[in-house]
């Protein structure tokens, strides 16, 4: 094609305009990221929205509350005057936690409900629904989750492992949410100044297709779309739905004990969730989603804005990272035999 001198100038100008718009849009998003993380987040204000600034009047339900991130959600909610319904599978741990909380917050109420989230059937769902009816519940924290024992190719993943991951992360979470929703809706409707919240733990494992954690990755990506889709349905009831994205956090699940700048402990992580709940943190281009911890947020921003979550190079790096974890885990296992 033979371009005239005028055409060439026009094309160069058009490219310069497009480049300029792209740079401005990235700079706008970058400034939003820093504002979100370091200026406008407000822990106390965000937590007062869902109990309307009352003391131990409203309830939150936390699933998988006896350890790790769930335990920390429970403590931080109780410290901000929420009664907490404790839900997990081990009765002894639940009883001990309920007693501890009662000693620390004598005005609060901390009932517990024993449920193995693996295989929640319709009868169990109805039982939970009936139990919850007696509490003015305004917050649901869908925290319970299971990952692979170690990174593993899908072809070698034991069937009971991939089934449990789907049962707990997906089926269990949906069954609990559906059991709780009518009560949540009723509570919020009864107080014109109150909003409701459903917060669901997603993961970078779901944000990025993660080789060697394929089932976990798929289950968290399922929760991401489910939670985001439900957000629109529930806004008319004044119920906010937030999907929380996290890279590694020290816990039993991650098998990491020492925190670092990329790996917070549950206390630091949950504080960042409540602080950045309504401003998305680093999930600038995502709807009803929050990447709250500052270093995770910057990491998310760089991947999504500069490469793309489905980028092949990002996927290869992710694969190599999990392959090295698998190789170390296999060596450790071999030594133990
Ligand atoms: N840690 C991370 O690096 C990380 C990163 C991204 C996302 N996440 C997500 O964050 C959430 C919490 O993770 P975590 O690291 O805090 O996990 P964790 O330390 O393993 O704690 C899991 C909690 O869930 C309970 N639980 C496990 N299986 C259950 C079942 N079948 N039925 C009922 N309760 C059950 C456990 O109770 P017991 O005490 O009885 O075992 C415990 O209270 C998960 O959804 C996870 O996917 C974690």
mmCIF file with all atom_site columns, C-alpha atoms in Angstrom, residues 102-202:
data_model
loop_
_atom_site.group_PDB
_atom_site.id
_atom_site.type_symbol
_atom_site.label_atom_id
_atom_site.label_alt_id
_atom_site.label_comp_id
_atom_site.label_asym_id
_atom_site.label_entity_id
_atom_site.label_seq_id
_atom_site.pdbx_PDB_ins_code
_atom_site.Cartn_x
_atom_site.Cartn_y
_atom_site.Cartn_z
_atom_site.occupancy
_atom_site.B_iso_or_equiv
_atom_site.pdbx_formal_charge
_atom_site.auth_seq_id
_atom_site.auth_comp_id
_atom_site.auth_asym_id
_atom_site.auth_atom_id
_atom_site.pdbx_PDB_model_num
ATOM 1   C CA . UNK A 1 102 ? -17.167 -14.875 75.785 1.00 0.00 ? 102 UNK A CA 1
ATOM 2   C CA . UNK A 1 103 ? -14.412 -14.227 78.349 1.00 0.00 ? 103 UNK A CA 1
ATOM 3   C CA . UNK A 1 104 ? -12.938 -11.456 76.212 1.00 0.00 ? 104 UNK A CA 1
ATOM 4   C CA . UNK A 1 105 ? -16.270 -9.880  75.205 1.00 0.00 ? 105 UNK A CA 1
ATOM 5   C CA . UNK A 1 106 ? -18.819 -10.623 77.986 1.00 0.00 ? 106 UNK A CA 1
ATOM 6   C CA . UNK A 1 107 ? -21.492 -8.509  76.257 1.00 0.00 ? 107 UNK A CA 1
ATOM 7   C CA . UNK A 1 108 ? -21.188 -10.508 73.031 1.00 0.00 ? 108 UNK A CA 1
ATOM 8   C CA . UNK A 1 109 ? -22.843 -13.743 71.950 1.00 0.00 ? 109 UNK A CA 1
ATOM 9   C CA . UNK A 1 110 ? -20.806 -16.466 70.220 1.00 0.00 ? 110 UNK A CA 1
ATOM 10  C CA . UNK A 1 111 ? -22.994 -19.471 69.409 1.00 0.00 ? 111 UNK A CA 1
ATOM 11  C CA . UNK A 1 112 ? -21.429 -22.253 67.360 1.00 0.00 ? 112 UNK A CA 1
ATOM 12  C CA . UNK A 1 113 ? -22.656 -24.636 64.693 1.00 0.00 ? 113 UNK A CA 1
ATOM 13  C CA . UNK A 1 114 ? -20.867 -27.880 63.829 1.00 0.00 ? 114 UNK A CA 1
ATOM 14  C CA . UNK A 1 115 ? -20.872 -28.577 60.110 1.00 0.00 ? 115 UNK A CA 1
ATOM 15  C CA . UNK A 1 116 ? -18.522 -30.554 57.930 1.00 0.00 ? 116 UNK A CA 1
ATOM 16  C CA . UNK A 1 117 ? -18.615 -28.463 54.749 1.00 0.00 ? 117 UNK A CA 1
ATOM 17  C CA . UNK A 1 118 ? -17.660 -31.510 52.704 1.00 0.00 ? 118 UNK A CA 1
ATOM 18  C CA . UNK A 1 119 ? -20.937 -32.867 51.244 1.00 0.00 ? 119 UNK A CA 1
ATOM 19  C CA . UNK A 1 120 ? -23.539 -30.465 52.631 1.00 0.00 ? 120 UNK A CA 1
ATOM 20  C CA . UNK A 1 121 ? -26.869 -32.005 51.561 1.00 0.00 ? 121 UNK A CA 1
ATOM 21  C CA . UNK A 1 122 ? -30.293 -30.315 51.394 1.00 0.00 ? 122 UNK A CA 1
ATOM 22  C CA . UNK A 1 123 ? -31.303 -31.616 54.836 1.00 0.00 ? 123 UNK A CA 1
ATOM 23  C CA . UNK A 1 124 ? -28.188 -30.083 56.430 1.00 0.00 ? 124 UNK A CA 1
ATOM 24  C CA . UNK A 1 125 ? -28.821 -26.890 54.495 1.00 0.00 ? 125 UNK A CA 1
ATOM 25  C CA . UNK A 1 126 ? -32.351 -26.638 55.885 1.00 0.00 ? 126 UNK A CA 1
ATOM 26  C CA . UNK A 1 127 ? -31.169 -27.357 59.442 1.00 0.00 ? 127 UNK A CA 1
ATOM 27  C CA . UNK A 1 128 ? -28.606 -24.548 59.183 1.00 0.00 ? 128 UNK A CA 1
ATOM 28  C CA . UNK A 1 129 ? -31.228 -22.226 57.714 1.00 0.00 ? 129 UNK A CA 1
ATOM 29  C CA . UNK A 1 130 ? -33.539 -22.904 60.689 1.00 0.00 ? 130 UNK A CA 1
ATOM 30  C CA . UNK A 1 131 ? -30.693 -22.401 63.184 1.00 0.00 ? 131 UNK A CA 1
ATOM 31  C CA . UNK A 1 132 ? -29.706 -19.053 61.668 1.00 0.00 ? 132 UNK A CA 1
ATOM 32  C CA . UNK A 1 133 ? -33.298 -17.735 61.649 1.00 0.00 ? 133 UNK A CA 1
ATOM 33  C CA . UNK A 1 134 ? -33.100 -16.806 65.332 1.00 0.00 ? 134 UNK A CA 1
ATOM 34  C CA . UNK A 1 135 ? -30.170 -14.378 64.852 1.00 0.00 ? 135 UNK A CA 1
ATOM 35  C CA . UNK A 1 136 ? -30.236 -10.880 63.333 1.00 0.00 ? 136 UNK A CA 1
ATOM 36  C CA . UNK A 1 137 ? -27.440 -11.711 60.904 1.00 0.00 ? 137 UNK A CA 1
ATOM 37  C CA . UNK A 1 138 ? -25.946 -8.962  58.740 1.00 0.00 ? 138 UNK A CA 1
ATOM 38  C CA . UNK A 1 139 ? -22.588 -10.450 57.672 1.00 0.00 ? 139 UNK A CA 1
ATOM 39  C CA . UNK A 1 140 ? -21.576 -13.764 56.116 1.00 0.00 ? 140 UNK A CA 1
ATOM 40  C CA . UNK A 1 141 ? -17.881 -14.567 55.719 1.00 0.00 ? 141 UNK A CA 1
ATOM 41  C CA . UNK A 1 142 ? -17.441 -17.475 53.303 1.00 0.00 ? 142 UNK A CA 1
ATOM 42  C CA . UNK A 1 143 ? -13.949 -18.349 54.433 1.00 0.00 ? 143 UNK A CA 1
ATOM 43  C CA . UNK A 1 144 ? -13.818 -22.144 54.599 1.00 0.00 ? 144 UNK A CA 1
ATOM 44  C CA . UNK A 1 145 ? -11.610 -23.621 51.907 1.00 0.00 ? 145 UNK A CA 1
ATOM 45  C CA . UNK A 1 146 ? -9.418  -26.555 50.987 1.00 0.00 ? 146 UNK A CA 1
ATOM 46  C CA . UNK A 1 147 ? -6.423  -26.754 48.672 1.00 0.00 ? 147 UNK A CA 1
ATOM 47  C CA . UNK A 1 148 ? -4.297  -29.652 47.414 1.00 0.00 ? 148 UNK A CA 1
ATOM 48  C CA . UNK A 1 149 ? -2.020  -31.374 49.910 1.00 0.00 ? 149 UNK A CA 1
ATOM 49  C CA . UNK A 1 150 ? 0.825   -30.292 47.592 1.00 0.00 ? 150 UNK A CA 1
ATOM 50  C CA . UNK A 1 151 ? 1.025   -29.056 43.978 1.00 0.00 ? 151 UNK A CA 1
ATOM 51  C CA . UNK A 1 152 ? 0.130   -32.036 41.780 1.00 0.00 ? 152 UNK A CA 1
ATOM 52  C CA . UNK A 1 153 ? -0.664  -32.614 38.093 1.00 0.00 ? 153 UNK A CA 1
ATOM 53  C CA . UNK A 1 154 ? -4.409  -33.123 37.611 1.00 0.00 ? 154 UNK A CA 1
ATOM 54  C CA . UNK A 1 155 ? -3.860  -36.587 36.140 1.00 0.00 ? 155 UNK A CA 1
ATOM 55  C CA . UNK A 1 156 ? -2.291  -37.702 39.452 1.00 0.00 ? 156 UNK A CA 1
ATOM 56  C CA . UNK A 1 157 ? -4.757  -35.920 41.760 1.00 0.00 ? 157 UNK A CA 1
ATOM 57  C CA . UNK A 1 158 ? -6.551  -38.486 43.955 1.00 0.00 ? 158 UNK A CA 1
ATOM 58  C CA . UNK A 1 159 ? -10.288 -38.457 43.338 1.00 0.00 ? 159 UNK A CA 1
ATOM 59  C CA . UNK A 1 160 ? -11.132 -37.881 47.010 1.00 0.00 ? 160 UNK A CA 1
ATOM 60  C CA . UNK A 1 161 ? -8.855  -34.802 46.981 1.00 0.00 ? 161 UNK A CA 1
ATOM 61  C CA . UNK A 1 162 ? -10.390 -33.101 43.935 1.00 0.00 ? 162 UNK A CA 1
ATOM 62  C CA . UNK A 1 163 ? -13.914 -34.029 45.068 1.00 0.00 ? 163 UNK A CA 1
ATOM 63  C CA . UNK A 1 164 ? -13.372 -32.574 48.547 1.00 0.00 ? 164 UNK A CA 1
ATOM 64  C CA . UNK A 1 165 ? -11.956 -29.352 47.076 1.00 0.00 ? 165 UNK A CA 1
ATOM 65  C CA . UNK A 1 166 ? -15.035 -28.886 44.889 1.00 0.00 ? 166 UNK A CA 1
ATOM 66  C CA . UNK A 1 167 ? -17.411 -29.982 47.685 1.00 0.00 ? 167 UNK A CA 1
ATOM 67  C CA . UNK A 1 168 ? -15.987 -27.628 50.306 1.00 0.00 ? 168 UNK A CA 1
ATOM 68  C CA . UNK A 1 169 ? -15.002 -24.618 48.202 1.00 0.00 ? 169 UNK A CA 1
ATOM 69  C CA . UNK A 1 170 ? -17.955 -24.622 45.802 1.00 0.00 ? 170 UNK A CA 1
ATOM 70  C CA . UNK A 1 171 ? -20.931 -26.774 46.874 1.00 0.00 ? 171 UNK A CA 1
ATOM 71  C CA . UNK A 1 172 ? -20.491 -26.107 50.607 1.00 0.00 ? 172 UNK A CA 1
ATOM 72  C CA . UNK A 1 173 ? -20.133 -22.347 50.117 1.00 0.00 ? 173 UNK A CA 1
ATOM 73  C CA . UNK A 1 174 ? -23.234 -22.170 47.912 1.00 0.00 ? 174 UNK A CA 1
ATOM 74  C CA . UNK A 1 175 ? -25.312 -24.307 50.317 1.00 0.00 ? 175 UNK A CA 1
ATOM 75  C CA . UNK A 1 176 ? -24.330 -22.156 53.317 1.00 0.00 ? 176 UNK A CA 1
ATOM 76  C CA . UNK A 1 177 ? -24.950 -18.904 51.463 1.00 0.00 ? 177 UNK A CA 1
ATOM 77  C CA . UNK A 1 178 ? -28.391 -20.035 50.343 1.00 0.00 ? 178 UNK A CA 1
ATOM 78  C CA . UNK A 1 179 ? -29.248 -21.182 53.875 1.00 0.00 ? 179 UNK A CA 1
ATOM 79  C CA . UNK A 1 180 ? -28.264 -17.810 55.312 1.00 0.00 ? 180 UNK A CA 1
ATOM 80  C CA . UNK A 1 181 ? -29.558 -15.401 52.653 1.00 0.00 ? 181 UNK A CA 1
ATOM 81  C CA . UNK A 1 182 ? -33.242 -15.184 53.746 1.00 0.00 ? 182 UNK A CA 1
ATOM 82  C CA . UNK A 1 183 ? -32.158 -14.243 57.293 1.00 0.00 ? 183 UNK A CA 1
ATOM 83  C CA . UNK A 1 184 ? -29.606 -11.745 55.997 1.00 0.00 ? 184 UNK A CA 1
ATOM 84  C CA . UNK A 1 185 ? -32.241 -10.150 53.785 1.00 0.00 ? 185 UNK A CA 1
ATOM 85  C CA . UNK A 1 186 ? -34.754 -9.998  56.645 1.00 0.00 ? 186 UNK A CA 1
ATOM 86  C CA . UNK A 1 187 ? -32.236 -8.410  59.033 1.00 0.00 ? 187 UNK A CA 1
ATOM 87  C CA . UNK A 1 188 ? -31.192 -5.749  56.569 1.00 0.00 ? 188 UNK A CA 1
ATOM 88  C CA . UNK A 1 189 ? -34.796 -4.932  55.660 1.00 0.00 ? 189 UNK A CA 1
ATOM 89  C CA . UNK A 1 190 ? -35.670 -4.452  59.347 1.00 0.00 ? 190 UNK A CA 1
ATOM 90  C CA . UNK A 1 191 ? -33.151 -1.588  59.824 1.00 0.00 ? 191 UNK A CA 1
ATOM 91  C CA . UNK A 1 192 ? -33.214 1.183   57.188 1.00 0.00 ? 192 UNK A CA 1
ATOM 92  C CA . UNK A 1 193 ? -29.659 2.284   58.103 1.00 0.00 ? 193 UNK A CA 1
ATOM 93  C CA . UNK A 1 194 ? -28.124 -1.186  57.921 1.00 0.00 ? 194 UNK A CA 1
ATOM 94  C CA . UNK A 1 195 ? -26.343 -2.853  54.986 1.00 0.00 ? 195 UNK A CA 1
ATOM 95  C CA . UNK A 1 196 ? -25.563 -6.555  54.654 1.00 0.00 ? 196 UNK A CA 1
ATOM 96  C CA . UNK A 1 197 ? -22.309 -8.147  53.528 1.00 0.00 ? 197 UNK A CA 1
ATOM 97  C CA . UNK A 1 198 ? -21.346 -11.446 51.933 1.00 0.00 ? 198 UNK A CA 1
ATOM 98  C CA . UNK A 1 199 ? -17.601 -11.735 51.764 1.00 0.00 ? 199 UNK A CA 1
ATOM 99  C CA . UNK A 1 200 ? -16.099 -14.742 49.969 1.00 0.00 ? 200 UNK A CA 1
ATOM 100 C CA . UNK A 1 201 ? -12.443 -15.796 50.057 1.00 0.00 ? 201 UNK A CA 1
ATOM 101 C CA . UNK A 1 202 ? -11.078 -16.059 46.541 1.00 0.00 ? 202 UNK A CA 1
#
